[in-house]
Amino acid sequence: MDPTSLRTLVEQVASGACTPDDAVRQLRRLPYADLGFARVDHHRDLRQGMPEAVFGPGKTPEQCAAIVVELLETGAGPVLLTRATEAQTKATAAAANARGHGSGEIASTGASCTMSFRPAPARTGTIVVITAGTSDLPVATECTSVLGALGFSPTLLADCGVAGLHRLLTEVDVLAMAEAVVVIAGMEGALASVVGGLTPAPVVAVPTSTGYGSSFEGVTALLAMLSSCASGVTVVGIDNGFGAACAVARLLP
Amino acid sequence: MDPTSLRTLVEQVASGACTPDDAVRQLRRLPYADLGFARVDHHRDLRQGMPEAVFGPGKTPEQCAAIVVELLETGAGPVLLTRATEAQTKATAAAANARGHGSGEIASTGASCTMSFRPAPARTGTIVVITAGTSDLPVATECTSVLGALGFSPTLLADCGVAGLHRLLTEVDVLAMAEAVVVIAGMEGALASVVGGLTPAPVVAVPTSTGYGSSFEGVTALLAMLSSCASGVTVVGIDNGFGAACAVARLLP
Amino acid sequence: MDPTSLRTLVEQVASGACTPDDAVRQLRRLPYADLGFARVDHHRDLRQGMPEAVFGPGKTPEQCAAIVVELLETGAGPVLLTRATEAQTKATAAAANARGHGSGEIASTGASCTMSFRPAPARTGTIVVITAGTSDLPVATECTSVLGALGFSPTLLADCGVAGLHRLLTEVDVLAMAEAVVVIAGMEGALASVVGGLTPAPVVAVPTSTGYGSSFEGVTALLAMLSSCASGVTVVGIDNGFGAACAVARLLP
Amino acid sequence: MDPTSLRTLVEQVASGACTPDDAVRQLRRLPYADLGFARVDHHRDLRQGMPEAVFGPGKTPEQCAAIVVELLETGAGPVLLTRATEAQTKATAAAANARGHGSGEIASTGASCTMSFRPAPARTGTIVVITAGTSDLPVATECTSVLGALGFSPTLLADCGVAGLHRLLTEVDVLAMAEAVVVIAGMEGALASVVGGLTPAPVVAVPTSTGYGSSFEGVTALLAMLSSCASGVTVVGIDNGFGAACAVARLLP
Amino acid sequence: MDPTSLRTLVEQVASGACTPDDAVRQLRRLPYADLGFARVDHHRDLRQGMPEAVFGPGKTPEQCAAIVVELLETGAGPVLLTRATEAQTKATAAAANARGHGSGEIASTGASCTMSFRPAPARTGTIVVITAGTSDLPVATECTSVLGALGFSPTLLADCGVAGLHRLLTEVDVLAMAEAVVVIAGMEGALASVVGGLTPAPVVAVPTSTGYGSSFEGVTALLAMLSSCASGVTVVGIDNGFGAACAVARLLP
Amino acid sequence: MDPTSLRTLVEQVASGACTPDDAVRQLRRLPYADLGFARVDHHRDLRQGMPEAVFGPGKTPEQCAAIVVELLETGAGPVLLTRATEAQTKATAAAANARGHGSGEIASTGASCTMSFRPAPARTGTIVVITAGTSDLPVATECTSVLGALGFSPTLLADCGVAGLHRLLTEVDVLAMAEAVVVIAGMEGALASVVGGLTPAPVVAVPTSTGYGSSFEGVTALLAMLSSCASGVTVVGIDNGFGAACAVARLLP
Amino acid sequence: MDPTSLRTLVEQVASGACTPDDAVRQLRRLPYADLGFARVDHHRDLRQGMPEAVFGPGKTPEQCAAIVVELLETGAGPVLLTRATEAQTKATAAAANARGHGSGEIASTGASCTMSFRPAPARTGTIVVITAGTSDLPVATECTSVLGALGFSPTLLADCGVAGLHRLLTEVDVLAMAEAVVVIAGMEGALASVVGGLTPAPVVAVPTSTGYGSSFEGVTALLAMLSSCASGVTVVGIDNGFGAACAVARLLP
Amino acid sequence: MDPTSLRTLVEQVASGACTPDDAVRQLRRLPYADLGFARVDHHRDLRQGMPEAVFGPGKTPEQCAAIVVELLETGAGPVLLTRATEAQTKATAAAANARGHGSGEIASTGASCTMSFRPAPARTGTIVVITAGTSDLPVATECTSVLGALGFSPTLLADCGVAGLHRLLTEVDVLAMAEAVVVIAGMEGALASVVGGLTPAPVVAVPTSTGYGSSFEGVTALLAMLSSCASGVTVVGIDNGFGAACAVARLLP
């Protein structure tokens, strides 16, 4: 519904190349496919710069499979299924395979996994994904697997929590040269503030639900990251490695 | 303490150009000035790509004035005083004026204001700051005044809330062509999701404490923005127009 | 206990057609059946315009079966069992069948289901039930199955979330002509505000516990819907598709 | 942007009655006036069945006055200014008066007030607004003054809280015959459930911030109303008498 | 509407001593006076064992005065005005005085006060009101002034917090012999548990909004008292000295 | 450590009937038995008027059995094991049986159960336990089984929720004549306020974790009950039927 | 009531040096003075190792003055009045002065102040009080003034927040050699974790209510500090500089 | 990176004993081992006075085993694995055993366990760990097993809750003579305040998730402990027996 195609369409009507009825039909024909239970968005890539990802929870394996196949059949870019169960990935792999799209890549993200098909061509962009602890790795994996599907090759720095500051300080140069940094931390989420103070790059913080004591399933880290004393740190939802990857994809050229 | 200058220093010691005592002194000489009540950070610009901003609340007018003057005297970039009271801006203007730095620019941000000195040279970067309602303008002003001090010329689109979708749809092209978008909204914060679906640019969402009914001083908008169904939207703290401006400064080239 | 029947009763006493003792007995005879563990309300239909629904959780299968049978035996309208487990529906179907009432209709609503007996005759009323995502379908099913039992034939529009606004805009006419709209959304619940701005019909919003990131089991969507910038949107409890259906039944003629 | 006018426009282009350039311009010309700080929505009435209300908080008196005058000048229906301070109503009355629109009606709603201009012609519809206590009257006043501006003549039943059930039972007939009921209650908000059980009419519940003990500024009543055991009660935000009035306006014919 | 008077009434109709019309009128004549903004409950004493107390907040001084006078004129028991401002007590004293009811007793309860008229005759019952700190005295005063108006003479034990356990242990006998104990404490509210373990009497705990650190305006004490490890401690709302007094009045003979 | 026995002891020392060493030993000999993992309190009955109840969660079956046996062996009153699992009751029954104390009474309270040994002799006291719904019965059972163990014979009124007010009104006389009322309700907990307005008896309210929509595991009912508009209602913790029974035992003679 | 003095007393009775009546009187004579509204604890110093501090809020100036004078008259150690208003300090200074105790020391802690009389003799102990920002200084002042009254001479390191890590790293030696460290920080409270990782000393963290964005009056910092990834950091309540000072006093020899 | 070794290194460069390249390499060589998924910190003991403990949750059994072995191989002090599952302890025991480090000690802490290798030599320090109930024992076990691994021999006082105050009072001497006290309590956590008032020792309070009624998984006890009326009590996170043990290790000499 952008001005250029609107003008083209209107000119076609003006020239008789298109009847008024056809014009109305075209103007109302929207770039999605209605599967009944889902409206598959074929132009998200154009509009948002990234393909539609299928969010697994609450969908039946059959619904996952049908949406993924629809996206594979119609488009050309990467297709993602996130937070998927084993039943969902199995059904999807079978359906995709049956249509000649292969059975996809699966990355385990703890209790669920990320499945991807048809990764994008390699893109430049120095991305660092850094975690406070080993327990944050499942969220980091969701983030790096989505970044990988989008064509990026992020560097993963695991277990750099601030209680052992030297583990982080040794990576200062890596952080200073990054074009984008994703900080993944649970507990008190202090790593976001410290990293935010060490790099001029955009920093996307992901609170995780990891933690001892009073971390309240990630709420503590979430609030801490939102209150960071390092200016310009931004935050996505708890355990949302997928969202952080998308945020990075938006800000890199 | 970066590797290059470290190596240089060590080589100077090796060549005798620098005594060991001097080297230790240099290695420990840190780039800040200790005012007793504050440690003014003179290298934040180099490290984070933006000058240190002085956060007004909790500081006496005299402390504000002293810190701002210290930053003006020692550095060369923009200097900001945020969330300042009238007493703080008056004391700061007087002190800065007395040292020949002018009396700064003041932008009202509701109950407090943003004061800036020595704005950076103009930078490129198509930034759109969009608000859901007129009541969100004070936060937008904090954001645009900080962006202005950093050299940017953002476009402000006010009062585009989703209850009157056509007010937003008319700006679709502006959003689609932006290099960065700051979405400022209170109440239910739905504007962030809708804008996130209309542009491929990075979107930084700022929840505001504006609202009727059950907006709980911005908590509702904050949670809504963190849960946005538009992939890759990132969030800063409630009413944090300053933070959004810094986030944008980090991600633009 | 309405004035008319009260007057009738008192006049019967005055005329001797009813003894004082009988009058007292009648005045105290309340329109419910006491099963010991439940007081089955046979006049809710008259009083509230809808039959009593049996809420499954916390009841034994035997209690569910007994209450449903009591309602089927005494009344004539639809009978509902909501949030039922398989054990509850099996026991109820068996008991109802044994008494000649059939084994009811079952609609799956995710982990539980809605069971209905003796649906009401068809009623007019253009009702649209719209969901933000496929994952919201179980709540939508609870809503549409209750509406169906009450005699309505709602239109279901699935997967119209605001991140792909065109999927919603194509349904603008359907929304504009509806007599009542139920909006079912998780995550940030923005769909309620956008729909509220597109239709003059009453809008009942149902937050769902679906969501990525920081949706906190539906609390985020709940708060967002209560703070909607679209005037006159009303809200029911989290995942309460049943409540939304009842609210619609109250407001349609 | 409705199909009919779209078709008309396209046909005009086809017939040469409209040039393509003009068509594009018309398609993009949206029904609002941009005041710079606000986008005044002149078609909300058509789209939502009610005029745009100006929400006072966060706006300067001058902004309030300018938006109200814009609405009075361009449209023909009622115009509302809600949650207004004395400074805002004074500025608005002066500006409206100067343009010949009178100085409006003001209803005190506690610390703020509702201002209305040009009330709609009288509409039918038996609306009951019922409060639990005298302390809930300011919210009731916001609701009844908005209903009045929209052309309704609601019945107010004050101080019918459930701790003195007979005060409520005497109004049972009034409730039973209403076409819509607004229940306004603070503290534990139990009135909504009791009223919901006594009437088949749609019930819109408004939690208020009134209360002794542990009412937490209305949160307790809000949660209680959302969890009401009376089926089909819907809820608006805390103290949102305006929202309840709009909800009623949506559901009456 | 109790059975006995119902039977009497019906028998009068049967015998012709009362016409049906009169009977209906009597059955509907409810024991309250409708002041328009308030329904003054004249039978609460009979029904609940205590007079209606007028809750000040949200009422105008004139409304307070009118309700209190109505209660004084019609009934014979004590009349209370709680959480009153100085303006409210002045208006009420003037109005009561003008009607010959005296100007009442006023007890300061911190920022507001409790006003009482016509205290009940002395009642027996050994009541102990115990506070954790001096800062809890305003709530204790609300409690003891209401108990006083109801005819009781409670013993006040101030400043017995558990950090100095011997201050409490010296009162063990007083606690052991009480017929009812009201424990009033802020901060962590531990006094309720300790007292609950030292007396077999009923213990009503009142959390107060007093406190250092993280008492969150009484929420901490409230939760602690609800979780008391001493069996059978009951709790009223935060700062609700009035409620505790009423609870005690209910349980004493 | 009461004054009388203290004086006796001191007099014995004065008279030489007791050596100083023995006196010190006696003064420090406390009425509990130390099992290592538990200190069994043998004088709680004297001090608090009720026996120590063993709270099951977090204890091993062996610990439960050992504590119960210790209480049975040493004391003479009722012994309770609450919130017990099947493993805990089995181990306890076996151990008690082996020592000749029988295998106790078990009452199912949903997922757990209450086990009691050696019920107290029958006590007078008209206690009404009333529930809003059938789903609240497990909590009611915990309450009535504890009351039964303490010697009371409470009346249970099930399923009297306020949405069908007539189910409650028919029990008005029962409520008015009670000496103590326990109100058990989930969802919005409105029953407590309505009952509190209908009886002069002490009312102990128990919020339950039952509920549709937004009852948040009982928090909604808890807050509502604490904010009850009926004066003098007191509250215990969520699902705490045991606590309510103990509270009633404290207040009855 | 310690064993030694108990034995002494009992031996005196045994030897006739003390009559039984006197013994009972002594055993019940507790080491506090009852002022009616307060029980002044004269033995807290012995029992807890620090004098009773008078908490200002909720007390009248006269009550503050009377309690402080009582403590000055009877004991010999330091006396503190915390969170005092100007009216409270004036009344206290006047009363103390009139009794020859001087007018005390006053340290401003933001909106309130700490007043101290008769500081303890100097004690050893290397204490570091470190703040994240200048805005945290009022809480630091409460802490250092209490430490000063207790005889300590703490080192204050102001404005060492983690966003400028080098400001902290320069103090690493000071932290490493401390015997106790108090970390005072608002916003995200990350300083506690970083300091906890740099020193083996006990670390007491104080969250402050300072902060931009989403610090929720200190709740964010509180939760973050409780979830610190640095092992063995302990926390006191929000803004509780007094509590941190007492905690340090407990742990130093 | 302490000044002394820095100076030594620089002097070696100055004297030619070390080349500049080597110096840079040494300056950057940090005392940890990078396992890819974890950075094992070999100098935490020097820096913090305690070994790095491996936090089980979120790690695979293989990761746990590898980290523990790395710590055992490189260092000499105690090694801890906390909150471990049976799979984790089995894998770790096998791996450690295979390398000749034995299979460690396991202490059950409820659903998980604490595993320790190579306990430190015995240290002096009179530590009391006191619990409110038997249900708090799993957290106490985590605390005592960590203290044991660090060389301490704490005294455990179980089941001393304040509802039976005499159970606590008998231990007054033990508390008064302790050098550090850990108070572990769920429900309302009152034990911390009472103990804090009875001992001059440092008190570390651990809230537990144990509890009846409204303890909200430990939040109630947490808040209560943070608001303790006993001065100088410090708090660690919910159920964090490990953290309390570390805090004690920090404060003992």
mmCIF file with all atom_site columns, N, CA and C in Angstrom, chain E residues 107-128:
data_model
loop_
_atom_site.group_PDB
_atom_site.id
_atom_site.type_symbol
_atom_site.label_atom_id
_atom_site.label_alt_id
_atom_site.label_comp_id
_atom_site.label_asym_id
_atom_site.label_entity_id
_atom_site.label_seq_id
_atom_site.pdbx_PDB_ins_code
_atom_site.Cartn_x
_atom_site.Cartn_y
_atom_site.Cartn_z
_atom_site.occupancy
_atom_site.B_iso_or_equiv
_atom_site.pdbx_formal_charge
_atom_site.auth_seq_id
_atom_site.auth_comp_id
_atom_site.auth_asym_id
_atom_site.auth_atom_id
_atom_site.pdbx_PDB_model_num
ATOM 1  N N  . ALA E 1 107 ? -10.571 12.344 68.783 1.00 0.00 ? 107 ALA E N  1
ATOM 2  C CA . ALA E 1 107 ? -9.287  11.726 69.123 1.00 0.00 ? 107 ALA E CA 1
ATOM 3  C C  . ALA E 1 107 ? -8.391  11.809 67.905 1.00 0.00 ? 107 ALA E C  1
ATOM 4  N N  . SER E 1 108 ? -7.205  12.377 68.084 1.00 0.00 ? 108 SER E N  1
ATOM 5  C CA . SER E 1 108 ? -6.291  12.540 66.951 1.00 0.00 ? 108 SER E CA 1
ATOM 6  C C  . SER E 1 108 ? -5.664  11.198 66.579 1.00 0.00 ? 108 SER E C  1
ATOM 7  N N  . THR E 1 109 ? -5.709  10.854 65.306 1.00 0.00 ? 109 THR E N  1
ATOM 8  C CA . THR E 1 109 ? -5.112  9.598  64.841 1.00 0.00 ? 109 THR E CA 1
ATOM 9  C C  . THR E 1 109 ? -4.076  9.891  63.772 1.00 0.00 ? 109 THR E C  1
ATOM 10 N N  . GLY E 1 110 ? -3.180  10.818 64.086 1.00 0.00 ? 110 GLY E N  1
ATOM 11 C CA . GLY E 1 110 ? -2.152  11.208 63.137 1.00 0.00 ? 110 GLY E CA 1
ATOM 12 C C  . GLY E 1 110 ? -2.671  12.311 62.231 1.00 0.00 ? 110 GLY E C  1
ATOM 13 N N  . ALA E 1 111 ? -2.655  12.089 60.921 1.00 0.00 ? 111 ALA E N  1
ATOM 14 C CA . ALA E 1 111 ? -3.076  13.120 59.972 1.00 0.00 ? 111 ALA E CA 1
ATOM 15 C C  . ALA E 1 111 ? -4.584  13.357 59.999 1.00 0.00 ? 111 ALA E C  1
ATOM 16 N N  . SER E 1 112 ? -5.364  12.395 60.475 1.00 0.00 ? 112 SER E N  1
ATOM 17 C CA . SER E 1 112 ? -6.814  12.575 60.545 1.00 0.00 ? 112 SER E CA 1
ATOM 18 C C  . SER E 1 112 ? -7.265  12.362 61.987 1.00 0.00 ? 112 SER E C  1
ATOM 19 N N  . CYS E 1 113 ? -8.569  12.257 62.213 1.00 0.00 ? 113 CYS E N  1
ATOM 20 C CA . CYS E 1 113 ? -9.008  11.982 63.580 1.00 0.00 ? 113 CYS E CA 1
ATOM 21 C C  . CYS E 1 113 ? -10.328 11.219 63.589 1.00 0.00 ? 113 CYS E C  1
ATOM 22 N N  . THR E 1 114 ? -10.655 10.677 64.761 1.00 0.00 ? 114 THR E N  1
ATOM 23 C CA . THR E 1 114 ? -11.900 9.956  64.971 1.00 0.00 ? 114 THR E CA 1
ATOM 24 C C  . THR E 1 114 ? -12.808 10.832 65.837 1.00 0.00 ? 114 THR E C  1
ATOM 25 N N  . MET E 1 115 ? -14.043 10.995 65.390 1.00 0.00 ? 115 MET E N  1
ATOM 26 C CA . MET E 1 115 ? -14.990 11.825 66.145 1.00 0.00 ? 115 MET E CA 1
ATOM 27 C C  . MET E 1 115 ? -16.115 10.901 66.607 1.00 0.00 ? 115 MET E C  1
ATOM 28 N N  . SER E 1 116 ? -16.548 11.085 67.858 1.00 0.00 ? 116 SER E N  1
ATOM 29 C CA . SER E 1 116 ? -17.626 10.224 68.330 1.00 0.00 ? 116 SER E CA 1
ATOM 30 C C  . SER E 1 116 ? -18.655 11.013 69.124 1.00 0.00 ? 116 SER E C  1
ATOM 31 N N  . PHE E 1 117 ? -19.880 10.557 69.014 1.00 0.00 ? 117 PHE E N  1
ATOM 32 C CA . PHE E 1 117 ? -20.998 11.164 69.726 1.00 0.00 ? 117 PHE E CA 1
ATOM 33 C C  . PHE E 1 117 ? -21.707 10.064 70.515 1.00 0.00 ? 117 PHE E C  1
ATOM 34 N N  . ARG E 1 118 ? -22.223 10.444 71.678 1.00 0.00 ? 118 ARG E N  1
ATOM 35 C CA . ARG E 1 118 ? -23.117 9.586  72.431 1.00 0.00 ? 118 ARG E CA 1
ATOM 36 C C  . ARG E 1 118 ? -22.543 8.182  72.674 1.00 0.00 ? 118 ARG E C  1
ATOM 37 N N  . PRO E 1 119 ? -21.427 8.098  73.412 1.00 0.00 ? 119 PRO E N  1
ATOM 38 C CA . PRO E 1 119 ? -20.824 6.778  73.630 1.00 0.00 ? 119 PRO E CA 1
ATOM 39 C C  . PRO E 1 119 ? -21.796 5.805  74.296 1.00 0.00 ? 119 PRO E C  1
ATOM 40 N N  . ALA E 1 120 ? -21.632 4.526  73.989 1.00 0.00 ? 120 ALA E N  1
ATOM 41 C CA . ALA E 1 120 ? -22.477 3.477  74.556 1.00 0.00 ? 120 ALA E CA 1
ATOM 42 C C  . ALA E 1 120 ? -22.191 3.335  76.050 1.00 0.00 ? 120 ALA E C  1
ATOM 43 N N  . PRO E 1 121 ? -23.132 2.786  76.810 1.00 0.00 ? 121 PRO E N  1
ATOM 44 C CA . PRO E 1 121 ? -22.877 2.529  78.224 1.00 0.00 ? 121 PRO E CA 1
ATOM 45 C C  . PRO E 1 121 ? -21.703 1.557  78.381 1.00 0.00 ? 121 PRO E C  1
ATOM 46 N N  . ALA E 1 122 ? -21.047 1.653  79.515 1.00 0.00 ? 122 ALA E N  1
ATOM 47 C CA . ALA E 1 122 ? -19.858 0.815  79.739 1.00 0.00 ? 122 ALA E CA 1
ATOM 48 C C  . ALA E 1 122 ? -20.189 -0.666 79.597 1.00 0.00 ? 122 ALA E C  1
ATOM 49 N N  . ARG E 1 123 ? -19.296 -1.420 78.884 1.00 0.00 ? 123 ARG E N  1
ATOM 50 C CA . ARG E 1 123 ? -19.440 -2.868 78.729 1.00 0.00 ? 123 ARG E CA 1
ATOM 51 C C  . ARG E 1 123 ? -18.239 -3.540 79.364 1.00 0.00 ? 123 ARG E C  1
ATOM 52 N N  . THR E 1 124 ? -18.434 -4.749 79.835 1.00 0.00 ? 124 THR E N  1
ATOM 53 C CA . THR E 1 124 ? -17.298 -5.483 80.380 1.00 0.00 ? 124 THR E CA 1
ATOM 54 C C  . THR E 1 124 ? -16.515 -6.103 79.226 1.00 0.00 ? 124 THR E C  1
ATOM 55 N N  . GLY E 1 125 ? -15.395 -6.686 79.529 1.00 0.00 ? 125 GLY E N  1
ATOM 56 C CA . GLY E 1 125 ? -14.544 -7.284 78.496 1.00 0.00 ? 125 GLY E CA 1
ATOM 57 C C  . GLY E 1 125 ? -13.128 -6.748 78.650 1.00 0.00 ? 125 GLY E C  1
ATOM 58 N N  . THR E 1 126 ? -12.177 -7.656 78.980 1.00 0.00 ? 126 THR E N  1
ATOM 59 C CA . THR E 1 126 ? -10.797 -7.254 79.205 1.00 0.00 ? 126 THR E CA 1
ATOM 60 C C  . THR E 1 126 ? -10.054 -7.210 77.884 1.00 0.00 ? 126 THR E C  1
ATOM 61 N N  . ILE E 1 127 ? -9.895  -6.011 77.325 1.00 0.00 ? 127 ILE E N  1
ATOM 62 C CA . ILE E 1 127 ? -9.261  -5.873 76.019 1.00 0.00 ? 127 ILE E CA 1
ATOM 63 C C  . ILE E 1 127 ? -7.881  -5.256 76.191 1.00 0.00 ? 127 ILE E C  1
ATOM 64 N N  . VAL E 1 128 ? -6.874  -5.870 75.566 1.00 0.00 ? 128 VAL E N  1
ATOM 65 C CA . VAL E 1 128 ? -5.535  -5.293 75.559 1.00 0.00 ? 128 VAL E CA 1
ATOM 66 C C  . VAL E 1 128 ? -5.209  -4.837 74.145 1.00 0.00 ? 128 VAL E C  1
#
